Amino acid sequence: MMDNTIHILLIEDDSAHAELIQRAFEDRGEEAKLTIAHTLEEARTHMQNFEPTLIIADWRLPDGDSNELLLEEQNTSRPPIIIMTSYGSERNAVDAIKSGALDYIVKSSESMMDMPHIAERAIQQWKILQEQERMQATLAEQEAQFRLLAENSSDMISRHNAQGIFLYVSPACRTLLGYEPEELVETSIERLIHPEDAGNLMNLLASPEWNDITATVPYRARHKNGDLIWLETTARLFFDETGQKQEFQASSRDITERKKSQEELQKAHADLQEAYDKTIEGWVLALDLRDRETEGHTQRVTEMTVTLARVLGFNEEEIVHIRRGALLHDMGKMGIPDEILQKPGPLSDEEWAIMRRHPQYAHQMLSNIKYLKEAIIIPYYHHERWDGSGYPHKLKAEDIPLHARLFAVVDVWDALSSDRPYRKRIPHLEVTDYLKKEAGRLFDPKIVEKFLPLIK
C-alpha cells in the first residue's frame, strides 16, 4: 500500500488515457492523490501550489514536449519524472533517460492499467537513487574535508591497511619524520618504530579485541636522520561490508618535549619525596639519640610494617604513607620530659599519664604538615586497642583506622622481642602465644592471623 503522503501529478492531454490511469489508481485502492493536468502550463501552475512526489507526463503535449520539464528541473531537487508516449522508439527512450527521466513507458492499455505499480516502483527507485547521491555527496565532502585537514595539519595524518602498511600520509611527515610522503607509502609503519615499542603497536593491530574503537598509543619513532622522537598516535579502525578489518586512520603528533617535561617532573617529584623521607629520618635519628631505650626499634618496626602492609594488599602509594607513619610513630615522645623518657625502671601512674600524652603531642607537631596527612594516622592512633582499652580516644574494633591496627601488632611484637633496661626480651614462642591470646581483645584478629606467618 502506497504511503498517504504520495502526490502524483499526471500530465496527459488525452482525456481517455487520463481517465484510464485514474481508474487504475482507484481500482487498486492506493492512498495516493492523483492530480491531472492537460498542458505544461497547467502542470506548472499546479507545481507552484504543491511539490509532487512523482510526475507522469505524456511526451507530446499541446503546448510543448514534456522534456522541457526535465531541462527546467535538472539542477534542482526536482521530483522524478516518468515519460509516456504512444510512439515508442529506442532513440526516444535514450533521449528521455539522458535528459533525466527516471523511466520511459510506451503507452498501452496494459501499461496504463499497471501505472500504480509502475509509480510505486519508480518512487522506491528514486528514493534509492537519492540516498546514493546523498551518500556520494557526503563521502565527497568528507574526503575533501579530510584532505584539507590532512594537507594543512601540523599533525601527521595517515591511512593504513589492517597490517599497518601506509596507504596515504600527509605532508606533515616531512616535519615530524624527515620523509617525503611517497617514501612512506606502501611501507610498514613498523619500520619507523623503536623495536622495544613496535611489538605493542603491532599486537594492537592484530588484536581481535580492537573492534570499532579509537586507540591512542605513545611510542618512540626514528627520524630519517636517525634521531629518536616520541610520537603519540590516535587511530580508528574501519571495517568492510563483511565485518573484516579493512584499514585504520591515524593522527600522529610529536610529544618529545612533553615526554621530557614529564620525565623532569617525575624526577623533581622523586627528589621531593626523597627530601621528605630524609627529613623524617632526621627526626627519627634525633629521637633515637635522645631515647637510647628504643634505639633500632623504629627501623625494625618500619620494615616489618611495610612487609605486613603488602601482605594485606595495600598498594605502593598507600605503603608510602604507612612507612612514614611507622617511622614517626614515637615522634610525640619528643614532648616527654627526659626524667620520664629516660627513666631506667618502671613508670609510676603519674608518669604513665604523662607518657600517654605522646600521641597527642605527635598530632600537634605533625597535623599541619600536608604531606603527612595520611601518615599521621599511625602516630595518633597506634595505642588504641581492639576492645576499647587503649588511648588516647578509647576507640574500638574497626573504628580504629586500619593503618594503626596493623602497626599496633608489629609495635607490640617488637617491644616484647627486644631487651629493655628493666627487662630482658621475651622468648619468641611466648610472644607468639601472647599475640594469639590477645587477638580479638587487644588486636585485630584478622591482622594477627596474617602477621604470625611472617615471624616464624
Coordinates of C-alpha atoms in Angstrom, one line a residue:
M1 CA 0.0 0.0 0.0
M2 CA 1.4 3.4 -1.0
D3 CA 2.0 6.0 1.7
N4 CA -0.8 8.5 2.0
T5 CA 1.7 11.4 1.6
I6 CA 2.3 10.4 -2.0
H7 CA 1.0 13.0 -4.5
I8 CA 1.3 12.2 -8.2
L9 CA 0.9 14.8 -11.0
L10 CA -0.3 13.2 -14.3
I11 CA 0.2 15.4 -17.4
E12 CA -2.0 13.9 -20.1
D13 CA -3.9 15.8 -22.8
D14 CA -5.8 12.7 -23.9
S15 CA -8.8 12.6 -21.5
A16 CA -9.5 8.9 -22.2
H17 CA -6.0 8.0 -21.3
A18 CA -6.1 10.2 -18.2
E19 CA -9.4 8.6 -17.1
L20 CA -8.0 5.1 -17.7
I21 CA -4.9 5.8 -15.5
Q22 CA -7.1 7.5 -12.8
R23 CA -9.4 4.5 -12.7
A24 CA -6.4 2.2 -12.4
F25 CA -5.3 4.0 -9.2
E26 CA -8.9 4.0 -7.9
D27 CA -9.3 0.3 -8.6
R28 CA -6.1 -0.5 -6.7
G29 CA -7.3 1.4 -3.7
E30 CA -4.0 3.2 -3.5
E31 CA -3.8 6.0 -0.9
A32 CA -2.1 8.3 -3.4
K33 CA -3.5 11.6 -4.5
L34 CA -3.7 12.0 -8.3
T35 CA -3.8 15.4 -9.8
I36 CA -4.4 15.7 -13.6
A37 CA -3.0 18.5 -15.8
H38 CA -3.7 18.6 -19.6
T39 CA -0.9 21.0 -20.6
L40 CA 2.6 22.0 -19.5
E41 CA 1.3 25.4 -18.4
E42 CA -1.4 23.9 -16.3
A43 CA 1.2 21.5 -14.8
R44 CA 3.5 24.4 -13.9
T45 CA 0.6 26.1 -12.1
H46 CA -0.1 23.0 -10.0
M47 CA 3.6 22.7 -9.1
Q48 CA 3.5 26.3 -7.7
N49 CA 0.9 25.1 -5.2
F50 CA 2.4 21.7 -4.2
E51 CA 5.5 19.6 -4.9
P52 CA 4.5 16.2 -6.4
T53 CA 6.1 13.0 -5.3
L54 CA 6.2 11.8 -8.9
I55 CA 5.4 13.3 -12.3
I56 CA 3.9 11.1 -15.1
A57 CA 4.0 13.1 -18.3
D58 CA 3.0 12.4 -21.9
W59 CA 5.9 13.1 -24.3
R60 CA 3.9 15.2 -26.7
L61 CA 1.6 17.9 -25.2
P62 CA -0.4 20.7 -26.8
D63 CA 2.0 23.4 -25.7
G64 CA 5.3 21.6 -26.0
D65 CA 7.2 18.4 -25.1
S66 CA 7.5 17.2 -21.5
N67 CA 11.2 17.1 -21.8
E68 CA 11.1 20.8 -21.1
L69 CA 10.3 19.9 -17.5
L70 CA 13.4 17.8 -17.4
L71 CA 15.5 20.7 -18.7
E72 CA 13.9 23.1 -16.3
E73 CA 14.3 21.0 -13.2
Q74 CA 17.6 19.1 -13.8
N75 CA 19.7 21.2 -11.5
T76 CA 17.3 21.3 -8.5
S77 CA 15.9 18.7 -6.2
R78 CA 13.0 18.0 -8.6
P79 CA 10.6 15.1 -8.3
P80 CA 11.2 12.0 -10.5
I81 CA 9.6 12.1 -13.9
I82 CA 8.2 9.1 -16.0
I83 CA 7.8 9.9 -19.7
M84 CA 4.9 8.2 -21.6
T85 CA 4.5 8.2 -25.4
S86 CA 2.3 6.4 -27.9
Y87 CA 5.2 6.3 -30.4
G88 CA 7.9 4.4 -28.6
S89 CA 11.3 4.1 -30.1
E90 CA 14.7 3.3 -28.7
R91 CA 16.1 6.7 -29.6
N92 CA 13.3 8.5 -27.8
A93 CA 13.9 6.3 -24.7
V94 CA 17.6 7.0 -24.7
D95 CA 17.0 10.8 -25.2
A96 CA 14.5 10.8 -22.3
I97 CA 16.8 9.0 -19.9
K98 CA 19.7 11.2 -20.9
S99 CA 17.6 14.3 -20.2
G100 CA 16.9 13.0 -16.7
A101 CA 13.8 10.9 -16.9
L102 CA 13.5 8.2 -14.3
D103 CA 11.7 5.8 -16.7
Y104 CA 10.2 5.7 -20.2
I105 CA 6.9 4.0 -20.8
V106 CA 5.2 3.1 -24.1
K107 CA 1.5 3.7 -23.8
S108 CA -0.8 0.7 -24.0
S109 CA -3.9 -0.4 -22.1
E110 CA -1.8 -2.8 -20.1
S111 CA 0.9 -0.2 -19.2
M112 CA -1.7 2.4 -18.2
M113 CA -3.7 0.0 -16.1
D114 CA -0.4 -1.1 -14.4
M115 CA 0.5 2.6 -13.8
P116 CA 0.0 2.3 -9.9
H117 CA 2.6 -0.5 -9.8
I118 CA 4.9 1.4 -12.1
A119 CA 4.6 4.5 -10.0
E120 CA 5.3 2.7 -6.7
R121 CA 8.4 1.0 -8.2
A122 CA 9.6 4.4 -9.6
I123 CA 9.2 6.1 -6.2
Q124 CA 11.1 3.4 -4.5
Q125 CA 13.8 3.5 -7.2
W126 CA 14.0 7.3 -6.9
K127 CA 14.5 7.1 -3.1
I128 CA 17.4 4.7 -3.6
L129 CA 19.0 7.0 -6.1
Q130 CA 18.5 10.0 -3.9
E131 CA 20.1 8.1 -1.0
Q132 CA 23.0 7.0 -3.2
E133 CA 23.5 10.6 -4.3
R134 CA 23.4 11.8 -0.7
M135 CA 25.9 9.3 0.4
Q136 CA 28.2 10.1 -2.5
A137 CA 27.9 13.8 -1.8
T138 CA 28.6 13.2 1.9
L139 CA 31.6 11.0 1.1
A140 CA 33.0 13.5 -1.3
E141 CA 32.5 16.2 1.3
Q142 CA 34.2 14.1 3.9
E143 CA 37.1 13.2 1.6
A144 CA 37.5 16.9 0.8
Q145 CA 37.5 17.8 4.4
F146 CA 39.9 15.0 5.3
R147 CA 42.3 16.1 2.6
L148 CA 42.0 19.7 3.5
L149 CA 42.7 18.8 7.2
A150 CA 45.4 16.4 6.3
E151 CA 47.2 18.7 3.9
N152 CA 47.2 21.6 6.3
S153 CA 47.5 19.9 9.7
S154 CA 50.7 20.0 11.7
D155 CA 49.8 16.5 12.8
M156 CA 50.7 13.7 10.5
I157 CA 47.5 12.2 9.1
S158 CA 47.8 8.7 7.6
R159 CA 45.8 5.8 6.4
H160 CA 47.0 2.2 6.7
N161 CA 45.7 -1.2 5.8
A162 CA 45.0 -3.7 8.6
Q163 CA 48.7 -4.8 8.6
G164 CA 50.0 -1.3 9.2
I165 CA 51.1 -0.5 5.6
F166 CA 50.9 3.2 4.7
L167 CA 48.2 3.9 2.1
Y168 CA 48.4 7.6 2.5
V169 CA 50.4 10.0 4.6
S170 CA 50.1 13.8 4.8
P171 CA 52.9 16.3 4.1
A172 CA 53.5 16.8 7.9
C173 CA 55.6 13.7 7.7
R174 CA 58.4 15.9 6.4
T175 CA 58.4 17.9 9.6
L176 CA 57.9 15.0 12.0
L177 CA 60.0 12.3 10.5
G178 CA 62.0 13.9 7.7
Y179 CA 60.5 11.7 4.9
E180 CA 58.6 12.7 1.8
P181 CA 55.1 11.2 1.7
E182 CA 56.0 9.0 -1.3
E183 CA 58.9 7.5 0.7
L184 CA 56.4 6.1 3.3
V185 CA 53.5 5.0 1.1
E186 CA 53.5 1.1 0.7
T187 CA 55.9 0.7 3.6
S188 CA 55.1 -0.6 7.0
I189 CA 54.7 1.7 10.0
E190 CA 56.7 -0.9 12.0
R191 CA 60.0 0.1 10.4
L192 CA 59.7 3.6 11.9
I193 CA 59.1 2.4 15.4
H194 CA 61.7 1.6 18.1
P195 CA 62.0 -2.2 18.4
E196 CA 61.0 -2.1 22.1
D197 CA 57.7 -0.3 21.2
A198 CA 56.9 -1.9 17.9
G199 CA 55.6 -5.1 19.5
N200 CA 53.0 -3.3 21.5
L201 CA 51.7 -1.4 18.4
M202 CA 51.7 -4.4 16.1
N203 CA 50.0 -6.5 18.7
L204 CA 47.2 -3.9 18.9
L205 CA 46.7 -4.0 15.2
A206 CA 46.4 -7.8 15.3
S207 CA 44.3 -8.0 18.4
P208 CA 40.8 -9.3 17.9
E209 CA 39.7 -7.1 20.8
W210 CA 40.5 -3.9 18.8
N211 CA 37.0 -3.5 17.3
D212 CA 35.4 -0.2 16.3
I213 CA 37.3 1.8 19.0
T214 CA 39.7 4.7 18.9
A215 CA 43.1 3.8 20.5
T216 CA 45.9 6.3 21.5
V217 CA 49.4 4.9 21.7
P218 CA 52.6 6.7 22.6
Y219 CA 55.8 5.2 21.2
R220 CA 59.4 6.1 20.0
A221 CA 59.9 6.6 16.3
R222 CA 63.1 7.0 14.4
H223 CA 63.5 10.2 12.3
K224 CA 65.1 9.9 8.9
N225 CA 68.3 11.5 10.3
G226 CA 68.5 8.7 12.9
D227 CA 67.2 10.6 16.0
L228 CA 64.6 9.1 18.2
I229 CA 61.4 11.1 18.8
W230 CA 58.3 10.4 20.8
L231 CA 55.0 10.2 18.8
E232 CA 51.5 9.9 20.1
T233 CA 49.2 8.2 17.5
T234 CA 45.4 8.2 17.8
A235 CA 44.0 5.6 15.4
R236 CA 40.5 4.4 14.5
L237 CA 39.7 1.1 12.9
F238 CA 37.3 0.7 9.9
F239 CA 35.6 -2.4 8.6
D240 CA 34.5 -3.7 5.2
E241 CA 30.9 -4.9 4.4
T242 CA 31.8 -8.4 5.7
G243 CA 32.9 -7.1 9.1
Q244 CA 36.6 -7.7 8.5
K245 CA 39.2 -5.1 9.4
Q246 CA 39.8 -3.0 6.4
E247 CA 42.0 -0.1 7.4
F248 CA 42.8 2.3 10.1
Q249 CA 43.2 6.0 10.0
A250 CA 45.6 7.8 12.3
S251 CA 46.7 11.2 13.5
S252 CA 50.3 11.4 14.9
R253 CA 51.9 14.2 16.8
D254 CA 55.4 14.9 18.2
I255 CA 55.3 14.7 22.0
T256 CA 59.0 14.6 22.6
E257 CA 59.0 17.8 24.6
R258 CA 56.0 16.7 26.6
K259 CA 57.9 13.4 27.5
K260 CA 60.9 15.4 28.5
S261 CA 58.8 17.6 30.7
Q262 CA 57.1 14.5 32.3
E263 CA 60.5 12.9 33.0
E264 CA 61.8 16.1 34.6
L265 CA 58.6 16.4 36.6
Q266 CA 58.9 12.8 37.7
K267 CA 62.5 13.4 38.7
A268 CA 61.5 16.5 40.6
H269 CA 58.7 14.6 42.4
A270 CA 61.1 11.8 43.3
D271 CA 63.7 14.3 44.6
L272 CA 61.0 16.0 46.7
Q273 CA 59.8 12.6 48.1
E274 CA 63.4 11.8 48.9
A275 CA 63.8 15.1 50.7
Y276 CA 60.6 14.4 52.7
D277 CA 61.9 11.0 53.7
K278 CA 65.3 12.3 54.6
T279 CA 63.7 14.9 56.8
I280 CA 61.6 12.2 58.6
E281 CA 64.7 10.0 59.0
G282 CA 66.5 13.0 60.5
W283 CA 63.7 13.5 63.1
V284 CA 63.8 9.8 63.9
L285 CA 67.5 9.9 64.4
A286 CA 67.1 12.8 66.7
L287 CA 64.6 10.8 68.8
D288 CA 66.9 7.8 68.9
L289 CA 69.8 9.9 70.1
R290 CA 67.5 11.1 72.9
D291 CA 65.8 7.8 73.8
R292 CA 68.5 5.1 73.8
E293 CA 66.0 2.6 75.1
T294 CA 64.3 2.2 71.8
E295 CA 67.3 2.6 69.5
G296 CA 66.8 0.5 66.4
H297 CA 63.2 -0.2 67.3
T298 CA 61.9 2.4 64.7
Q299 CA 63.8 0.9 61.8
R300 CA 62.7 -2.7 62.7
V301 CA 59.0 -1.9 63.1
T302 CA 59.0 0.1 59.9
E303 CA 60.4 -2.7 57.8
M304 CA 58.0 -5.2 59.3
T305 CA 55.1 -2.9 59.0
V306 CA 55.7 -2.4 55.3
T307 CA 56.0 -6.2 54.8
L308 CA 52.7 -6.8 56.6
A309 CA 51.0 -4.0 54.6
R310 CA 52.0 -5.7 51.3
V311 CA 50.6 -9.0 52.6
L312 CA 47.4 -7.2 53.4
G313 CA 47.1 -5.9 49.9
F314 CA 48.0 -2.2 50.3
N315 CA 49.2 -0.5 47.1
E316 CA 52.5 1.3 46.8
E317 CA 51.0 4.7 47.2
E318 CA 49.4 3.7 50.5
I319 CA 52.6 2.0 51.6
V320 CA 54.5 5.3 51.3
H321 CA 52.2 6.8 53.9
I322 CA 52.3 3.7 56.1
R323 CA 56.1 3.7 56.0
R324 CA 56.2 7.4 57.0
G325 CA 53.7 6.8 59.8
A326 CA 55.7 3.9 61.2
L327 CA 58.9 6.0 61.2
L328 CA 57.1 8.7 63.0
H329 CA 55.1 6.6 65.4
D330 CA 57.0 7.7 68.5
M331 CA 57.7 11.3 67.4
G332 CA 55.4 12.6 70.2
K333 CA 57.9 11.4 72.7
M334 CA 59.9 14.5 71.8
G335 CA 57.5 16.3 74.1
I336 CA 58.0 13.9 77.1
P337 CA 60.5 15.1 79.8
D338 CA 63.9 13.4 80.0
E339 CA 63.3 12.2 83.5
I340 CA 60.3 10.2 82.3
L341 CA 61.5 9.2 78.9
Q342 CA 64.9 8.0 80.1
K343 CA 63.9 6.5 83.4
P344 CA 65.6 3.1 83.8
G345 CA 62.8 1.4 85.7
P346 CA 59.0 1.1 85.6
L347 CA 57.0 4.4 85.5
S348 CA 54.6 5.5 88.2
D349 CA 50.9 6.1 87.4
E350 CA 51.5 9.8 87.2
E351 CA 54.4 9.3 84.9
W352 CA 52.4 6.9 82.7
A353 CA 49.7 9.6 82.4
I354 CA 52.3 12.0 81.0
M355 CA 53.8 9.3 78.8
R356 CA 50.4 8.5 77.3
R357 CA 50.1 12.1 76.0
H358 CA 52.7 11.4 73.3
P359 CA 50.1 10.5 70.6
Q360 CA 48.5 14.0 71.1
Y361 CA 51.9 15.6 71.0
A362 CA 52.6 13.8 67.7
H363 CA 49.3 15.1 66.4
Q364 CA 50.1 18.7 67.5
M365 CA 53.6 18.5 65.9
L366 CA 52.6 16.9 62.6
S367 CA 49.0 17.8 61.8
N368 CA 49.8 21.0 59.9
I369 CA 52.3 19.3 57.6
K370 CA 50.2 18.5 54.4
Y371 CA 52.3 15.6 53.1
L372 CA 51.9 13.8 56.4
K373 CA 48.1 14.0 56.5
E374 CA 47.8 10.2 55.9
A375 CA 51.0 9.2 57.7
I376 CA 49.9 10.8 61.0
I377 CA 47.2 8.1 61.5
I378 CA 49.8 5.7 63.0
P379 CA 51.4 8.1 65.5
Y380 CA 48.0 9.3 66.6
Y381 CA 46.1 6.0 66.9
H382 CA 48.6 3.2 67.3
H383 CA 47.9 2.8 71.1
E384 CA 44.2 2.3 70.6
R385 CA 43.1 -1.3 71.3
W386 CA 40.5 -3.6 69.7
D387 CA 38.4 -3.8 72.9
G388 CA 38.5 0.0 73.5
S389 CA 41.0 -0.1 76.4
G390 CA 43.7 1.9 74.5
Y391 CA 44.4 5.6 74.4
P392 CA 44.0 8.5 73.7
H393 CA 40.4 8.1 72.4
K394 CA 39.4 4.6 73.5
L395 CA 38.3 3.6 70.0
K396 CA 37.0 0.1 69.5
A397 CA 37.5 -2.5 66.7
E398 CA 37.1 -1.2 63.2
D399 CA 36.6 2.4 64.5
I400 CA 40.4 2.3 64.8
P401 CA 42.0 3.2 61.5
L402 CA 43.4 0.2 59.7
H403 CA 46.9 1.6 59.4
A404 CA 47.0 2.0 63.2
R405 CA 45.6 -1.5 63.8
L406 CA 48.3 -3.2 61.7
F407 CA 51.1 -1.2 63.2
A408 CA 49.9 -1.9 66.8
V409 CA 50.5 -5.6 66.3
V410 CA 54.0 -5.0 64.9
D411 CA 54.9 -2.5 67.6
V412 CA 54.0 -4.8 70.5
W413 CA 55.7 -7.7 68.8
D414 CA 59.0 -5.8 68.6
A415 CA 58.7 -4.3 72.1
L416 CA 58.3 -7.8 73.6
S417 CA 61.0 -9.3 71.4
S418 CA 63.6 -6.7 72.4
D419 CA 65.7 -6.1 75.5
R420 CA 64.7 -3.1 77.7
P421 CA 66.6 -1.7 80.7
Y422 CA 64.0 -3.0 83.1
R423 CA 63.6 -6.5 81.5
K424 CA 65.0 -9.0 79.0
R425 CA 63.4 -9.9 75.8
I426 CA 60.6 -12.4 75.9
P427 CA 61.2 -15.8 74.0
H428 CA 59.7 -16.0 70.6
L429 CA 57.2 -18.7 71.4
E430 CA 55.9 -16.7 74.3
V431 CA 55.5 -13.6 72.1
T432 CA 53.6 -15.6 69.6
D433 CA 51.3 -17.1 72.2
Y434 CA 50.7 -13.6 73.6
L435 CA 49.7 -12.3 70.2
K436 CA 47.3 -15.2 69.7
K437 CA 45.8 -14.8 73.1
E438 CA 45.2 -11.1 72.7
A439 CA 43.8 -11.4 69.2
G440 CA 40.2 -10.2 69.4
R441 CA 40.9 -8.3 72.7
L442 CA 43.8 -6.0 72.1
F443 CA 44.5 -6.6 68.5
D444 CA 42.5 -7.1 65.2
P445 CA 42.3 -10.9 64.9
K446 CA 42.5 -10.9 61.1
I447 CA 45.7 -8.9 61.2
V448 CA 47.3 -11.1 63.8
E449 CA 46.4 -14.1 61.6
K450 CA 48.2 -12.6 58.7
F451 CA 51.1 -11.4 60.8
L452 CA 52.1 -14.6 62.6
P453 CA 53.4 -16.4 59.5
L454 CA 55.8 -13.5 58.9
I455 CA 57.6 -14.1 62.3
K456 CA 58.1 -17.9 62.2

